[in-house]
Each structure stands twice: as structure tokens, then as C-alpha cells.
Amino acid sequence: MLIKRRRGWELGENRATPESRYLNRRELVSAMGLGAAALALPAVAAAQDKDPSAKLYPATRNDKYGVPTPMTDEKRATTYNNFYEFGTDKSIWRDAQKLEVRPWTIKVGGMVERPFEIGIDDLLAKMPIEERVYRHRCVETWSMIVPWSGFAMRSLVELCKPTGSAKFVVMKTLSKPSVMREQRDLLYPWPYTEGLAMDEAMHDLTFIATGLYGKPIHKQNGAPLRLVAPWKYGFKNVKSIVSIEFSDKRPVSFWEKLQSSEYGFWANVNPQVPHPRWSQATEKPLGSDERIPTLLYNGYAEFVAGLYTDRKAEKLFM
């Protein structure tokens, strides 16, 4: 008898399409386990209060890029998550609590003036922390609006001092299979790797999140620091970053290695360009009963469309 082991990215049609389980509100609430979450989240909050960076939050809000509404309920945004290192379902937030985020060191290398390592709290001390409310659009067609805290990625790039030859920033997630159990699956190209072109990384909209909902960022959402590029599909937003490298070669990112025909490097949001297996024309906000139209560049076209004027020959959207 032939037994096929399905890879994590090979979603069945009943899970991947917009008509899938996660788009049904009752099933979504059940899958999220909100009853148990309501009891367990206070313990998560207590752990966050022990975070040495807790005093930095809540941060002053920067409204330069708008304040989209309605804000997603914190409980929903923190109990319905993709973080494949901990598993392939959406209820990984409990397992993610095993992740230790202190000590945490970020290694900087590649095409820089001088490679170095820096601890997360030393990094935070050098950065101007602020809050920004951004839309988040998953390639699976669910969405949310959340208040991230952190700093412009431009500030991080300037701290790293890349050479003039650097064209891309490559970021990698922590590799710790003893805690992140899905990393034991050798079918995946661990560690999770993502990247941006230098002009994307230096854009004012690009953000490194270290906080969420006025407190240190939750582990399941990418603690202690993650990328937030709100005009791109969510899988571009690499979590729990431990490595930043600068290169003159475009990296092949995690999902691109797994299925390049479905997940390209640029991954900008466009409702007119469907995923090969489902439409991207609409989305379903977490907690809503209704689907809404998806916006070009996730509503940030006025800020970022110019980045791609000279890249029209590229496969920009999927």
C-alpha cells in the first residue's frame, strides 16, 4: 500500500481555498479554542510582564501611514497564528510559549563594514520605539489589523552598516528543533529564510516589530523581533529573527524553495493576481462574518508602488 506523507505546504483544497474551514466563523472560533485561550492568556501576559523590555511599551503611536480600522481583537490575533516551526495548524500559540526569548542574540554579517553580534535588549536600547497600526494580509485570504510596536527597519540597516555593493537583506529565524518541533521534519528547508531588496528594507513603511498591543510581542507572533512589511503577504514577514545578512545575490526564501510556482520572492498583495489554487480578490478579517475586497498592495499602494516601477518584468505578486 502506498502511503503518501503530505508536506506542510501541500494543503488540501478543503483547507487552502477561500471556502475552507478557517473561513467559517463558528469553526474558526472552535479551532482557535477561545475558551481555553481565555483561561491561559493571563499566564502569557504575566510572562510578558517579566520581559526586561516591558517598560518600553506602550509606545507613542506614529499615524503617518494611517490607522486602519476596525482593530482586531487581541485574543484572536494571538491565538490564530502561522508559525510553522511549531506546527502546521493555527493553534500553535500554546506550544510557542516554550520558546525562551532571553538571552537572544542577533548575528549581523555578509556585506557589512564589520560583522557583529548584538543582544536583543542592547538593540532595543539603540532604537526609537514607536507604535504603528498596520493591515496584515495572509496569502490564505484571512486578514487582521493590529498595533505593532518596534522601529523602522531603516534604523536597523543603518546600524548594520552594509557596504555599497549590498543589494538584499537576508533574515533567518531561530533554529532550535528541541523546542520548535516542526524543525525536525527534514522535508522543510530550515531555518526559515526570507529577504528584501535594499530599497524595500530602507522604505519608511518597513518595520521591525518587537511589541504588540502595547506590550512585548507575543511568542506565537514572532518574539522577540520579526519583520513587518504590510504591503506583502504575511509569509514574507519572517519571525524570531537571529540572523541578518547583506548580499549582492537575491536569496531563495523558505516558501519559494518549497513551491516556487506558488510563492515568489516579491509576494506583494494584488487582488487581481490569484494564487494558483484560489482567488485573492477578497479576504476575511479575523472575527468577521463577512468577506471584504482586498486592496492593491494591501492598501499601501500610494507609499510603495514606486518601488516596482522598474521591476515590472518581475513576478511581483505571487
Coordinates of N, CA, C and O in Angstrom, one line a residue, residues 21-166:
R21 N -12.2 25.6 5.9 CA -12.6 25.7 7.3 C -12.4 27.0 8.0 O -13.2 27.5 8.7
Y22 N -11.2 27.6 7.8 CA -10.9 28.8 8.6 C -11.7 30.0 8.2 O -11.7 31.0 8.9
L23 N -12.5 29.9 7.1 CA -13.3 31.0 6.7 C -14.7 30.9 7.3 O -15.6 31.7 7.1
N24 N -15.0 29.8 8.0 CA -16.3 29.7 8.7 C -16.2 30.1 10.1 O -15.3 29.6 10.8
R25 N -16.9 31.1 10.5 CA -16.7 31.7 11.8 C -16.8 30.8 13.0 O -16.0 30.8 13.9
R26 N -17.9 29.9 13.0 CA -18.1 29.0 14.1 C -16.9 28.0 14.2 O -16.4 27.7 15.2
E27 N -16.5 27.5 13.0 CA -15.4 26.6 13.0 C -14.1 27.2 13.4 O -13.2 26.7 14.0
L28 N -14.0 28.5 13.0 CA -12.8 29.3 13.3 C -12.6 29.4 14.8 O -11.6 29.2 15.4
V29 N -13.7 29.8 15.5 CA -13.7 30.0 16.9 C -13.4 28.7 17.6 O -12.6 28.7 18.6
S30 N -14.0 27.6 17.1 CA -13.7 26.3 17.7 C -12.2 25.9 17.5 O -11.6 25.5 18.4
A31 N -11.7 26.2 16.3 CA -10.3 25.8 16.0 C -9.4 26.6 16.9 O -8.3 26.2 17.3
M32 N -9.7 27.9 17.2 CA -8.9 28.8 18.0 C -8.9 28.4 19.4 O -8.0 28.7 20.2
G33 N -9.9 27.6 19.9 CA -10.0 27.2 21.3 C -10.1 28.4 22.2 O -9.4 28.5 23.2
L34 N -11.0 29.3 21.9 CA -11.0 30.6 22.6 C -11.4 30.4 24.1 O -11.0 31.1 25.0
G35 N -12.2 29.3 24.4 CA -12.5 29.0 25.8 C -11.2 28.8 26.6 O -11.0 29.4 27.6
A36 N -10.4 27.9 26.1 CA -9.1 27.6 26.8 C -8.2 28.8 26.7 O -7.5 29.1 27.7
A37 N -8.2 29.5 25.6 CA -7.4 30.7 25.5 C -7.7 31.7 26.5 O -6.7 32.3 27.1
A38 N -8.9 31.9 26.8 CA -9.3 32.9 27.8 C -8.7 32.7 29.1 O -8.4 33.6 29.9
L39 N -8.6 31.4 29.5 CA -8.0 31.0 30.7 C -6.5 31.1 30.8 O -5.9 31.4 31.8
A40 N -5.9 30.7 29.6 CA -4.4 30.7 29.6 C -3.8 32.0 29.3 O -2.6 32.2 29.7
L41 N -4.4 32.9 28.6 CA -3.8 34.1 28.2 C -3.3 35.0 29.4 O -2.3 35.6 29.3
P42 N -4.0 35.0 30.5 CA -3.4 35.7 31.7 C -2.0 35.3 32.0 O -1.1 36.1 32.4
A43 N -1.8 34.0 31.9 CA -0.4 33.4 32.2 C 0.6 33.9 31.2 O 1.7 34.2 31.6
V44 N 0.2 34.0 30.0 CA 1.0 34.6 28.9 C 1.4 36.0 29.2 O 2.5 36.5 29.1
A45 N 0.3 36.8 29.7 CA 0.5 38.2 30.0 C 1.5 38.4 31.1 O 2.3 39.3 31.2
A46 N 1.4 37.5 32.1 CA 2.3 37.5 33.3 C 3.8 37.3 32.8 O 4.7 38.0 33.3
A47 N 3.9 36.4 31.9 CA 5.3 36.1 31.4 C 5.8 37.3 30.6 O 7.0 37.7 30.7
Q48 N 4.9 38.0 29.9 CA 5.4 39.2 29.2 C 5.8 40.3 30.2 O 6.7 41.1 29.9
D49 N 5.1 40.4 31.3 CA 5.5 41.4 32.3 C 6.9 41.2 32.8 O 7.5 42.2 33.3
K50 N 7.4 40.0 32.8 CA 8.7 39.7 33.3 C 9.8 40.0 32.2 O 11.0 40.0 32.5
D51 N 9.3 40.3 31.0 CA 10.2 40.6 29.9 C 11.0 41.9 30.2 O 10.3 42.9 30.6
P52 N 12.3 41.9 30.2 CA 13.0 43.2 30.5 C 12.7 44.4 29.6 O 13.0 45.5 30.0
S53 N 12.1 44.1 28.5 CA 11.7 45.3 27.6 C 10.3 45.8 27.9 O 9.9 46.7 27.2
A54 N 9.6 45.2 28.8 CA 8.2 45.6 29.1 C 8.0 47.0 29.3 O 7.0 47.6 29.0
K55 N 9.0 47.7 29.9 CA 8.9 49.1 30.3 C 8.9 50.0 29.0 O 8.5 51.2 29.1
L56 N 9.2 49.5 27.9 CA 9.2 50.2 26.6 C 7.8 50.4 26.0 O 7.6 51.2 25.1
Y57 N 6.9 49.7 26.5 CA 5.5 49.7 26.0 C 4.5 50.1 27.0 O 4.7 49.8 28.2
P58 N 3.4 50.7 26.6 CA 3.0 51.0 25.2 C 3.9 52.2 24.7 O 4.3 53.1 25.5
A59 N 4.2 52.2 23.4 CA 5.0 53.2 22.8 C 4.1 54.3 22.1 O 2.9 54.1 21.9
T60 N 4.7 55.4 21.9 CA 4.0 56.5 21.2 C 3.6 56.1 19.8 O 4.4 55.5 19.1
R61 N 2.3 56.4 19.4 CA 1.8 55.9 18.1 C 2.3 56.9 17.0 O 2.2 58.1 17.1
N62 N 2.7 56.3 15.9 CA 3.0 57.0 14.6 C 1.9 56.8 13.7 O 1.7 55.7 13.2
D63 N 1.1 57.8 13.4 CA -0.1 57.7 12.5 C 0.2 58.1 11.0 O -0.7 58.3 10.2
K64 N 1.5 58.2 10.7 CA 1.8 58.7 9.4 C 1.2 57.9 8.2 O 0.9 58.4 7.2
Y65 N 1.1 56.6 8.5 CA 0.6 55.7 7.4 C -0.8 55.3 7.6 O -1.3 54.3 7.1
G66 N -1.5 56.1 8.5 CA -2.9 55.9 8.7 C -3.2 54.9 9.9 O -2.2 54.3 10.4
V67 N -4.4 54.9 10.3 CA -4.8 54.0 11.4 C -6.0 53.2 10.9 O -7.2 53.6 11.2
P68 N -5.8 52.1 10.2 CA -6.9 51.4 9.7 C -7.8 50.8 10.8 O -7.3 50.5 11.9
T69 N -9.0 50.6 10.5 CA -10.0 50.0 11.4 C -10.9 49.0 10.7 O -11.0 49.0 9.5
P70 N -11.6 48.2 11.5 CA -11.5 48.0 12.9 C -10.4 47.2 13.4 O -9.9 46.3 12.7
M71 N -9.8 47.5 14.6 CA -8.7 46.8 15.2 C -9.2 45.3 15.5 O -10.3 45.1 16.0
T72 N -8.3 44.4 15.2 CA -8.6 43.0 15.5 C -8.5 42.8 17.0 O -7.5 43.3 17.6
D73 N -9.4 42.0 17.6 CA -9.3 41.7 19.0 C -8.0 41.0 19.3 O -7.6 40.1 18.6
E74 N -7.3 41.4 20.4 CA -6.0 40.8 20.7 C -6.1 39.3 20.9 O -5.2 38.6 20.4
K75 N -7.1 38.8 21.5 CA -7.2 37.3 21.7 C -7.3 36.6 20.4 O -6.6 35.5 20.3
R76 N -7.9 37.1 19.4 CA -8.0 36.5 18.1 C -6.6 36.5 17.4 O -6.1 35.5 16.8
A77 N -6.0 37.7 17.4 CA -4.7 37.9 16.7 C -3.6 37.1 17.3 O -2.6 36.8 16.7
T78 N -3.8 36.7 18.6 CA -2.7 36.0 19.3 C -3.0 34.5 19.5 O -2.2 33.8 20.2
T79 N -4.1 34.0 19.0 CA -4.4 32.6 19.2 C -4.8 31.9 17.8 O -5.2 30.8 17.8
Y80 N -4.6 32.7 16.8 CA -4.8 32.1 15.4 C -3.6 32.6 14.6 O -3.5 33.7 14.1
N81 N -2.6 31.7 14.6 CA -1.3 32.0 14.1 C -0.7 31.0 13.1 O -0.9 29.8 13.3
N82 N 0.1 31.5 12.2 CA 1.0 30.7 11.4 C 2.4 30.8 12.0 O 2.9 32.0 12.0
F83 N 3.0 29.8 12.4 CA 4.4 29.7 12.8 C 4.8 28.3 12.7 O 4.8 27.5 13.6
Y84 N 5.2 28.0 11.5 CA 5.4 26.6 11.1 C 6.5 25.8 11.9 O 6.5 24.6 11.9
E85 N 7.4 26.5 12.5 CA 8.3 25.9 13.3 C 7.7 25.1 14.5 O 8.2 24.2 15.0
F86 N 6.5 25.5 14.9 CA 5.8 24.9 16.0 C 4.7 24.0 15.5 O 4.1 23.3 16.3
G87 N 4.3 23.9 14.2 CA 3.3 23.1 13.7 C 2.5 23.7 12.6 O 2.7 24.9 12.3
T88 N 1.7 22.9 11.9 CA 1.1 23.4 10.7 C -0.4 23.8 10.9 O -1.0 24.2 9.9
D89 N -0.9 23.7 12.1 CA -2.2 24.2 12.3 C -2.2 25.6 12.9 O -1.1 26.2 13.1
K90 N -3.3 26.2 13.1 CA -3.4 27.6 13.6 C -3.3 27.8 15.1 O -3.2 28.9 15.6
S91 N -3.4 26.6 15.8 CA -3.5 26.7 17.3 C -2.1 26.4 17.9 O -2.0 25.5 18.8
I92 N -1.1 27.0 17.4 CA 0.3 26.7 17.9 C 0.7 27.6 19.1 O 1.8 27.5 19.6
W93 N -0.2 28.5 19.5 CA 0.3 29.5 20.5 C 0.7 28.9 21.8 O 1.6 29.4 22.5
R94 N 0.0 27.8 22.2 CA 0.4 27.1 23.4 C 1.8 26.6 23.4 O 2.7 26.8 24.2
D95 N 2.1 25.9 22.3 CA 3.5 25.3 22.1 C 4.5 26.4 22.0 O 5.7 26.2 22.5
A96 N 4.2 27.5 21.4 CA 5.1 28.6 21.3 C 5.6 29.2 22.6 O 6.7 29.8 22.7
Q97 N 4.8 29.0 23.7 CA 5.2 29.5 25.0 C 6.5 28.8 25.5 O 7.2 29.4 26.4
K98 N 6.9 27.7 24.9 CA 8.1 27.0 25.3 C 9.4 27.8 24.8 O 10.5 27.5 25.3
L99 N 9.2 28.7 23.9 CA 10.3 29.4 23.3 C 10.9 30.4 24.3 O 10.2 31.3 24.9
E100 N 12.2 30.3 24.6 CA 12.9 31.2 25.5 C 13.4 32.4 24.7 O 14.2 32.2 23.7
V101 N 13.0 33.6 25.0 CA 13.5 34.8 24.2 C 14.5 35.6 24.9 O 14.9 36.7 24.5
R102 N 15.1 35.1 26.1 CA 16.2 35.7 26.7 C 17.1 34.6 27.2 O 16.6 33.7 27.8
P103 N 18.4 34.6 27.0 CA 19.1 35.6 26.1 C 18.7 35.4 24.7 O 18.3 34.3 24.3
W104 N 18.9 36.4 23.9 CA 18.6 36.4 22.4 C 19.7 37.2 21.7 O 19.8 38.4 22.0
T105 N 20.4 36.6 20.8 CA 21.4 37.3 20.1 C 21.1 37.3 18.6 O 20.7 36.3 18.0
I106 N 21.4 38.5 18.0 CA 21.2 38.6 16.5 C 22.6 38.8 15.9 O 23.4 39.6 16.3
K107 N 22.9 37.9 14.9 CA 24.2 38.0 14.2 C 24.0 38.8 12.9 O 23.1 38.5 12.2
V108 N 24.9 39.7 12.7 CA 24.9 40.5 11.5 C 26.2 40.2 10.7 O 27.3 40.2 11.3
G109 N 26.0 39.9 9.4 CA 27.1 39.6 8.6 C 26.9 39.8 7.2 O 26.0 40.5 6.8
G110 N 27.8 39.2 6.4 CA 27.7 39.4 4.9 C 28.4 40.6 4.5 O 29.5 40.9 5.1
M111 N 27.8 41.4 3.6 CA 28.4 42.6 3.0 C 28.2 43.8 4.0 O 27.4 44.7 3.7
V112 N 28.9 43.8 5.1 CA 28.9 44.9 6.0 C 30.3 45.3 6.3 O 31.3 44.6 6.1
E113 N 30.4 46.5 6.9 CA 31.7 47.0 7.2 C 32.4 46.1 8.2 O 33.6 45.9 8.2
R114 N 31.6 45.7 9.2 CA 32.2 44.8 10.2 C 31.1 43.9 10.8 O 30.1 44.4 11.3
P115 N 31.2 42.6 10.7 CA 30.3 41.7 11.2 C 30.2 41.8 12.8 O 31.3 42.1 13.4
F116 N 29.1 41.6 13.4 CA 29.0 41.7 14.8 C 27.8 41.0 15.3 O 26.9 40.5 14.5
E117 N 27.7 40.8 16.6 CA 26.5 40.2 17.3 C 26.0 41.2 18.3 O 26.8 42.0 18.9
I118 N 24.7 41.2 18.5 CA 24.1 42.1 19.5 C 22.9 41.5 20.2 O 22.1 40.7 19.5
G119 N 22.8 41.6 21.5 CA 21.7 41.1 22.2 C 20.5 41.9 22.0 O 20.5 43.1 21.7
I120 N 19.3 41.3 22.1 CA 18.1 42.0 21.8 C 17.9 43.2 22.7 O 17.4 44.3 22.1
D121 N 18.2 43.2 23.9 CA 18.0 44.4 24.8 C 19.0 45.5 24.5 O 18.6 46.7 24.6
D122 N 20.2 45.1 24.1 CA 21.1 46.2 23.6 C 20.6 46.8 22.3 O 20.8 48.0 22.1
L123 N 20.0 46.0 21.4 CA 19.5 46.5 20.2 C 18.3 47.4 20.5 O 18.3 48.6 19.9
L124 N 17.4 47.0 21.3 CA 16.3 47.9 21.7 C 16.7 49.2 22.3 O 16.1 50.3 22.0
A125 N 17.8 49.2 23.0 CA 18.3 50.5 23.6 C 18.8 51.5 22.6 O 18.8 52.7 22.9
K126 N 19.1 51.0 21.4 CA 19.6 51.8 20.3 C 18.5 52.3 19.4 O 18.8 53.2 18.5
M127 N 17.3 51.8 19.5 CA 16.3 52.0 18.5 C 15.2 52.9 19.1 O 14.8 52.8 20.2
P128 N 14.6 53.8 18.2 CA 13.5 54.6 18.6 C 12.2 53.8 18.5 O 11.6 53.6 17.4
I129 N 11.7 53.4 19.6 CA 10.5 52.5 19.6 C 9.2 53.3 19.5 O 9.0 54.4 20.1
E130 N 8.3 52.9 18.6 CA 7.0 53.5 18.3 C 6.0 52.5 18.0 O 6.3 51.3 17.8
E131 N 4.8 52.9 17.9 CA 3.7 52.0 17.6 C 3.1 52.4 16.2 O 3.0 53.6 15.9
R132 N 2.8 51.4 15.4 CA 2.1 51.6 14.1 C 1.0 50.6 14.0 O 1.2 49.4 14.3
V133 N -0.2 51.1 13.5 CA -1.3 50.2 13.2 C -1.3 49.8 11.8 O -1.4 50.7 10.9
Y134 N -1.1 48.6 11.5 CA -1.0 48.1 10.1 C -2.0 47.0 9.8 O -2.4 46.2 10.7
R135 N -2.4 47.0 8.5 CA -3.1 45.8 8.0 C -2.2 44.7 7.8 O -1.0 44.8 7.5
H136 N -2.7 43.4 8.0 CA -1.9 42.2 7.7 C -2.8 41.3 6.9 O -3.9 41.0 7.2
R137 N -2.2 40.9 5.8 CA -3.0 40.0 4.8 C -2.2 38.7 4.6 O -1.1 38.7 4.1
C138 N -2.8 37.6 5.0 CA -2.3 36.3 4.8 C -2.6 35.8 3.4 O -3.6 36.1 2.8
V139 N -1.6 35.1 2.8 CA -1.8 34.5 1.5 C -3.0 33.5 1.5 O -3.6 33.3 0.4
E140 N -3.4 33.0 2.6 CA -4.5 32.1 2.8 C -5.9 32.8 2.7 O -6.9 32.2 2.8
T141 N -5.9 34.1 2.6 CA -7.0 35.1 2.5 C -7.7 35.5 3.8 O -8.7 36.1 3.8
W142 N -7.1 35.2 5.0 CA -7.6 35.8 6.2 C -6.7 37.1 6.4 O -5.6 37.2 5.9
S143 N -7.2 38.0 7.2 CA -6.5 39.2 7.5 C -6.8 39.7 8.9 O -7.7 39.3 9.6
M144 N -6.0 40.7 9.3 CA -6.2 41.4 10.6 C -5.6 42.8 10.6 O -4.9 43.1 9.6
I145 N -6.0 43.6 11.5 CA -5.4 44.9 11.7 C -4.9 45.0 13.2 O -5.7 44.8 14.1
V146 N -3.6 45.2 13.3 CA -3.0 45.1 14.7 C -2.1 46.3 14.9 O -1.5 46.8 14.0
P147 N -1.9 46.6 16.2 CA -0.9 47.7 16.6 C 0.4 47.1 16.9 O 0.6 46.6 18.0
W148 N 1.4 47.1 16.0 CA 2.7 46.7 16.2 C 3.5 47.8 16.9 O 3.3 49.0 16.7
S149 N 4.4 47.4 17.8 CA 5.4 48.3 18.3 C 6.8 47.9 17.8 O 7.0 46.7 17.6
G150 N 7.7 48.8 17.6 CA 9.0 48.5 17.2 C 9.7 49.7 16.6 O 9.6 50.8 17.1
F151 N 10.4 49.5 15.5 CA 11.2 50.5 14.9 C 11.3 50.3 13.4 O 11.2 49.2 12.9
A152 N 11.5 51.4 12.7 CA 11.7 51.3 11.2 C 12.9 50.5 10.9 O 14.0 50.6 11.5
M153 N 12.8 49.6 9.9 CA 13.9 48.7 9.5 C 15.1 49.5 9.0 O 16.2 49.1 9.2
R154 N 14.8 50.7 8.5 CA 15.9 51.6 8.1 C 16.9 51.8 9.2 O 18.1 51.8 9.0
S155 N 16.4 52.0 10.4 CA 17.3 52.2 11.6 C 18.2 51.0 11.8 O 19.4 51.2 12.2
L156 N 17.6 49.8 11.6 CA 18.4 48.6 11.8 C 19.5 48.5 10.7 O 20.6 48.1 11.0
V157 N 19.1 48.7 9.5 CA 20.0 48.7 8.4 C 21.2 49.6 8.6 O 22.4 49.3 8.4
E158 N 20.9 50.8 9.0 CA 21.9 51.8 9.3 C 22.9 51.4 10.4 O 24.1 51.6 10.3
L159 N 22.3 50.7 11.4 CA 23.2 50.2 12.5 C 24.1 49.1 11.9 O 25.3 49.0 12.4
C160 N 23.6 48.3 11.0 CA 24.4 47.2 10.5 C 25.5 47.7 9.5 O 26.5 47.0 9.3
K161 N 25.4 48.9 8.9 CA 26.4 49.5 8.0 C 26.8 48.6 6.9 O 27.9 48.1 6.7
P162 N 25.8 48.3 6.0 CA 26.1 47.4 4.8 C 27.0 48.2 3.8 O 27.0 49.5 3.8
T163 N 27.8 47.5 3.0 CA 28.6 48.1 2.0 C 27.7 48.6 0.8 O 26.6 48.1 0.7
G164 N 28.3 49.4 0.0 CA 27.5 49.9 -1.1 C 27.2 48.8 -2.2 O 26.3 49.0 -3.0
S165 N 27.8 47.6 -2.1 CA 27.5 46.6 -3.0 C 26.3 45.7 -2.6 O 25.9 44.9 -3.4
A166 N 25.9 45.9 -1.4 CA 24.8 45.0 -0.9 C 23.5 45.4 -1.6 O 23.1 46.6 -1.7

